[in-house]
Amino acid sequence: MHMIFIDLEKAFDHVPRDPIWESLRQQKVPEYYIYLIQDMYEAIITQVVNPAGKGDRFEIEVGVHQGSTLSPILFNTPMDYLTKHCQKPLPWNLLYADDVVLISDNVDHLQQDLNTWVEALEANGLKISRKKTEHMSCIFDSLTDPKTINISIGHTPIPRVSAEFKYLGSIVSNDGKIDRDVTHRTTTGCMK
C-alpha cells in the first residue's frame, strides 16, 4: 500500500476567485447568493503595518477571508470542482479541507494520480508544496525495500516518511499496526 499526503501551500490564501464562482454555479447556488458573496470580495484593500510604519495599500485579488465561517465552503467547493475528474472513491482518495491523501496498491498508478492532481490544481492557481508533501509505503512482505520506491512532482522527489505519519490526529504507521496511535490517543485523552 502506498500513500501520498498532499500539502497545499497557503491554500486559503491562493484560491483563485473565478473557480469559486463557477463551482458555486455548478452546485446550483442561486445567482443572487453568488452576487452577495462576490460583493464581499470586491475591491478588498489592505496594507502591511510594521514597526517602521505603514506600507503602501494594495488590493487582494485571490484567496478567501481568514476566519470567516463561509471560507471553508468557498475553499472546498472549487477544490471539488477542480479535481472532480481526478477523484477516486474511498478509500483511494481522502479529502478533508486542504488535506488530500492519495492511496494506491501500485506505485506507478499512484505517480499517475499525483501527476493528474498536480496538473488540475496548479493549472488553476493552487500550488502543491514540494517540501511538505510526503509519501509512505506500507510494505508487508520482506521482498520489497521501501527505500527503492521514489515518487516525484516533476523532477522534484517527494520526501519519504520512514515509519509513521500524523494525519488529522491519527498516527499512520508503515507496518499497519495501530499500537502507536492508540497510545497517542490514550495519552492525549488522559492529559485533557
Tab-separated table of C-alpha atoms in Angstrom:
chain	number	residue	atom	x	y	z
A	1	MET	CA	0.000	0.000	0.000
A	2	HIS	CA	1.393	3.417	-0.951
A	3	MET	CA	0.149	6.824	0.187
A	4	ILE	CA	0.856	10.422	-0.718
A	5	PHE	CA	-0.040	13.151	1.774
A	6	ILE	CA	-0.519	16.284	-0.352
A	7	ASP	CA	0.140	19.657	1.261
A	8	LEU	CA	-1.105	22.791	-0.479
A	9	GLU	CA	0.962	25.948	0.052
A	10	LYS	CA	-1.100	28.629	1.808
A	11	ALA	CA	-4.238	27.023	0.431
A	12	PHE	CA	-6.818	29.546	1.640
A	13	ASP	CA	-4.632	32.460	0.507
A	14	HIS	CA	-4.216	31.222	-3.067
A	15	VAL	CA	-7.703	30.094	-4.075
A	16	PRO	CA	-8.450	31.818	-7.390
A	17	ARG	CA	-11.804	33.565	-7.314
A	18	ASP	CA	-13.173	32.644	-10.771
A	19	PRO	CA	-13.282	28.893	-9.974
A	20	ILE	CA	-15.127	29.781	-6.741
A	21	TRP	CA	-17.949	31.492	-8.663
A	22	GLU	CA	-18.049	28.783	-11.348
A	23	SER	CA	-18.127	25.957	-8.784
A	24	LEU	CA	-20.954	27.641	-6.871
A	25	ARG	CA	-22.924	27.876	-10.129
A	26	GLN	CA	-22.222	24.184	-10.815
A	27	GLN	CA	-23.646	23.388	-7.352
A	28	LYS	CA	-26.838	25.270	-8.339
A	29	VAL	CA	-26.328	28.048	-5.769
A	30	PRO	CA	-28.789	30.829	-6.693
A	31	GLU	CA	-27.110	33.663	-8.594
A	32	TYR	CA	-28.326	36.178	-6.017
A	33	TYR	CA	-26.234	34.496	-3.303
A	34	ILE	CA	-23.217	34.341	-5.602
A	35	TYR	CA	-23.528	38.099	-6.205
A	36	LEU	CA	-23.690	38.700	-2.452
A	37	ILE	CA	-20.543	36.645	-1.875
A	38	GLN	CA	-18.762	38.312	-4.802
A	39	ASP	CA	-19.610	41.691	-3.261
A	40	MET	CA	-17.804	40.615	-0.058
A	41	TYR	CA	-14.676	40.013	-2.145
A	42	GLU	CA	-14.877	43.094	-4.385
A	43	ALA	CA	-12.095	45.708	-4.088
A	44	ILE	CA	-10.548	44.439	-0.842
A	45	ILE	CA	-7.700	46.774	0.086
A	46	THR	CA	-5.118	46.146	2.802
A	47	GLN	CA	-1.726	47.367	3.922
A	48	VAL	CA	1.108	45.973	5.980
A	49	VAL	CA	1.850	47.636	9.321
A	50	ASN	CA	5.240	47.101	10.970
A	51	PRO	CA	7.476	48.938	13.453
A	52	ALA	CA	8.843	51.099	10.608
A	53	GLY	CA	5.363	52.336	9.695
A	54	LYS	CA	2.626	51.517	7.203
A	55	GLY	CA	3.317	50.119	3.780
A	56	ASP	CA	1.512	51.050	0.578
A	57	ARG	CA	-2.092	49.938	0.200
A	58	PHE	CA	-2.733	47.079	-2.213
A	59	GLU	CA	-5.699	45.067	-3.465
A	60	ILE	CA	-6.150	41.380	-2.602
A	61	GLU	CA	-7.332	39.546	-5.705
A	62	VAL	CA	-7.062	35.878	-4.657
A	63	GLY	CA	-7.856	33.796	-1.608
A	64	VAL	CA	-10.715	33.619	0.857
A	65	HIS	CA	-11.139	35.545	4.108
A	66	GLN	CA	-9.247	34.070	7.057
A	67	GLY	CA	-11.531	33.231	9.990
A	68	SER	CA	-14.797	33.543	8.065
A	69	THR	CA	-17.276	30.712	8.578
A	70	LEU	CA	-18.014	30.851	4.840
A	71	SER	CA	-14.358	30.362	3.820
A	72	PRO	CA	-14.184	26.544	4.210
A	73	ILE	CA	-17.148	26.210	1.843
A	74	LEU	CA	-15.602	28.714	-0.560
A	75	PHE	CA	-12.427	26.618	-0.496
A	76	ASN	CA	-13.948	23.126	-0.630
A	77	THR	CA	-16.440	23.843	-3.417
A	78	PRO	CA	-13.832	24.899	-6.017
A	79	MET	CA	-11.420	22.251	-4.742
A	80	ASP	CA	-14.052	19.611	-5.505
A	81	TYR	CA	-14.880	21.304	-8.823
A	82	LEU	CA	-11.234	21.489	-9.981
A	83	THR	CA	-10.402	17.902	-9.008
A	84	LYS	CA	-13.664	16.119	-9.828
A	85	HIS	CA	-12.038	14.281	-12.758
A	86	CYS	CA	-9.089	13.229	-10.519
A	87	GLN	CA	-11.034	11.904	-7.566
A	88	LYS	CA	-11.368	8.216	-6.871
A	89	PRO	CA	-13.812	6.666	-4.397
A	90	LEU	CA	-12.966	5.995	-0.766
A	91	PRO	CA	-10.559	4.712	0.450
A	92	TRP	CA	-8.313	5.584	-2.545
A	93	ASN	CA	-8.685	9.369	-2.075
A	94	LEU	CA	-9.273	11.107	1.239
A	95	LEU	CA	-10.167	14.797	1.162
A	96	TYR	CA	-10.576	16.936	4.233
A	97	ALA	CA	-10.440	20.720	3.713
A	98	ASP	CA	-6.970	21.340	2.271
A	99	ASP	CA	-5.655	17.882	3.214
A	100	VAL	CA	-5.567	15.296	0.437
A	101	VAL	CA	-4.340	11.707	0.652
A	102	LEU	CA	-3.897	9.556	-2.442
A	103	ILE	CA	-3.704	5.801	-1.855
A	104	SER	CA	-2.850	3.000	-4.251
A	105	ASP	CA	-1.510	-0.517	-4.185
A	106	ASN	CA	0.600	0.256	-7.272
A	107	VAL	CA	3.404	2.865	-7.247
A	108	ASP	CA	3.080	3.656	-10.960
A	109	HIS	CA	-0.669	4.284	-10.626
A	110	LEU	CA	-0.010	6.484	-7.595
A	111	GLN	CA	2.523	8.557	-9.554
A	112	GLN	CA	-0.024	8.955	-12.374
A	113	ASP	CA	-2.707	10.013	-9.880
A	114	LEU	CA	-0.339	12.555	-8.339
A	115	ASN	CA	0.539	13.974	-11.771
A	116	THR	CA	-3.163	14.405	-12.550
A	117	TRP	CA	-3.802	16.174	-9.221
A	118	VAL	CA	-0.783	18.451	-9.650
A	119	GLU	CA	-1.935	19.431	-13.130
A	120	ALA	CA	-5.536	20.068	-12.043
A	121	LEU	CA	-4.588	22.198	-9.034
A	122	GLU	CA	-1.558	24.085	-10.301
A	123	ALA	CA	-3.172	24.943	-13.635
A	124	ASN	CA	-5.769	26.821	-11.578
A	125	GLY	CA	-3.511	28.807	-9.261
A	126	LEU	CA	-3.104	26.436	-6.300
A	127	LYS	CA	0.398	25.206	-5.508
A	128	ILE	CA	1.433	21.857	-4.057
A	129	SER	CA	4.346	22.099	-1.636
A	130	ARG	CA	7.301	20.068	-2.858
A	131	LYS	CA	8.815	20.020	0.640
A	132	LYS	CA	5.768	19.255	2.791
A	133	THR	CA	4.056	16.742	0.504
A	134	GLU	CA	5.226	13.304	1.649
A	135	HIS	CA	4.758	9.690	0.719
A	136	MET	CA	4.730	6.487	2.728
A	137	SER	CA	4.878	2.896	1.614
A	138	CYS	CA	3.432	0.162	3.796
A	139	ILE	CA	5.291	-2.977	2.800
A	140	PHE	CA	4.005	-6.179	4.368
A	141	ASP	CA	6.469	-8.547	2.758
A	142	SER	CA	10.233	-8.713	3.086
A	143	LEU	CA	10.805	-8.787	-0.671
A	144	THR	CA	10.395	-5.058	-1.315
A	145	ASP	CA	12.668	-2.407	0.113
A	146	PRO	CA	10.605	0.786	0.656
A	147	LYS	CA	13.772	2.858	0.130
A	148	THR	CA	13.716	1.887	-3.544
A	149	ILE	CA	10.279	3.477	-4.052
A	150	ASN	CA	10.519	7.029	-5.389
A	151	ILE	CA	7.698	9.405	-6.191
A	152	SER	CA	8.168	12.913	-7.539
A	153	ILE	CA	6.437	16.068	-8.664
A	154	GLY	CA	8.100	16.811	-11.973
A	155	HIS	CA	11.808	16.380	-11.284
A	156	THR	CA	11.482	17.056	-7.550
A	157	PRO	CA	11.436	13.897	-5.418
A	158	ILE	CA	8.835	13.860	-2.645
A	159	PRO	CA	10.192	13.247	0.866
A	160	ARG	CA	9.550	9.742	2.193
A	161	VAL	CA	8.036	9.102	5.633
A	162	SER	CA	10.120	6.374	7.213
A	163	ALA	CA	7.977	4.877	9.978
A	164	GLU	CA	4.872	6.922	10.793
A	165	PHE	CA	2.910	9.998	9.814
A	166	LYS	CA	0.417	12.031	11.817
A	167	TYR	CA	-2.676	12.787	9.737
A	168	LEU	CA	-5.741	14.550	11.153
A	169	GLY	CA	-4.802	13.494	14.678
A	170	SER	CA	-4.212	9.827	13.831
A	171	ILE	CA	-0.831	8.186	13.553
A	172	VAL	CA	-0.444	6.096	10.415
A	173	SER	CA	2.361	3.512	10.674
A	174	ASN	CA	4.072	1.916	7.716
A	175	ASP	CA	3.809	-1.522	9.353
A	176	GLY	CA	-0.006	-1.301	9.504
A	177	LYS	CA	-0.120	-1.533	13.293
A	178	ILE	CA	-2.267	0.786	15.404
A	179	ASP	CA	-0.389	0.483	18.715
A	180	ARG	CA	1.304	3.905	18.425
A	181	ASP	CA	-1.995	5.602	17.500
A	182	VAL	CA	-3.878	4.008	20.418
A	183	THR	CA	-1.104	5.026	22.845
A	184	HIS	CA	-1.117	8.579	21.451
A	185	ARG	CA	-4.902	8.927	21.744
A	186	THR	CA	-4.959	7.446	25.255
A	187	THR	CA	-2.156	9.754	26.418
A	188	THR	CA	-3.816	12.784	24.833
A	189	GLY	CA	-7.155	11.908	26.453
A	190	CYS	CA	-5.574	11.489	29.884
A	191	MET	CA	-3.797	14.826	29.604
A	192	LYS	CA	-7.059	16.624	28.920
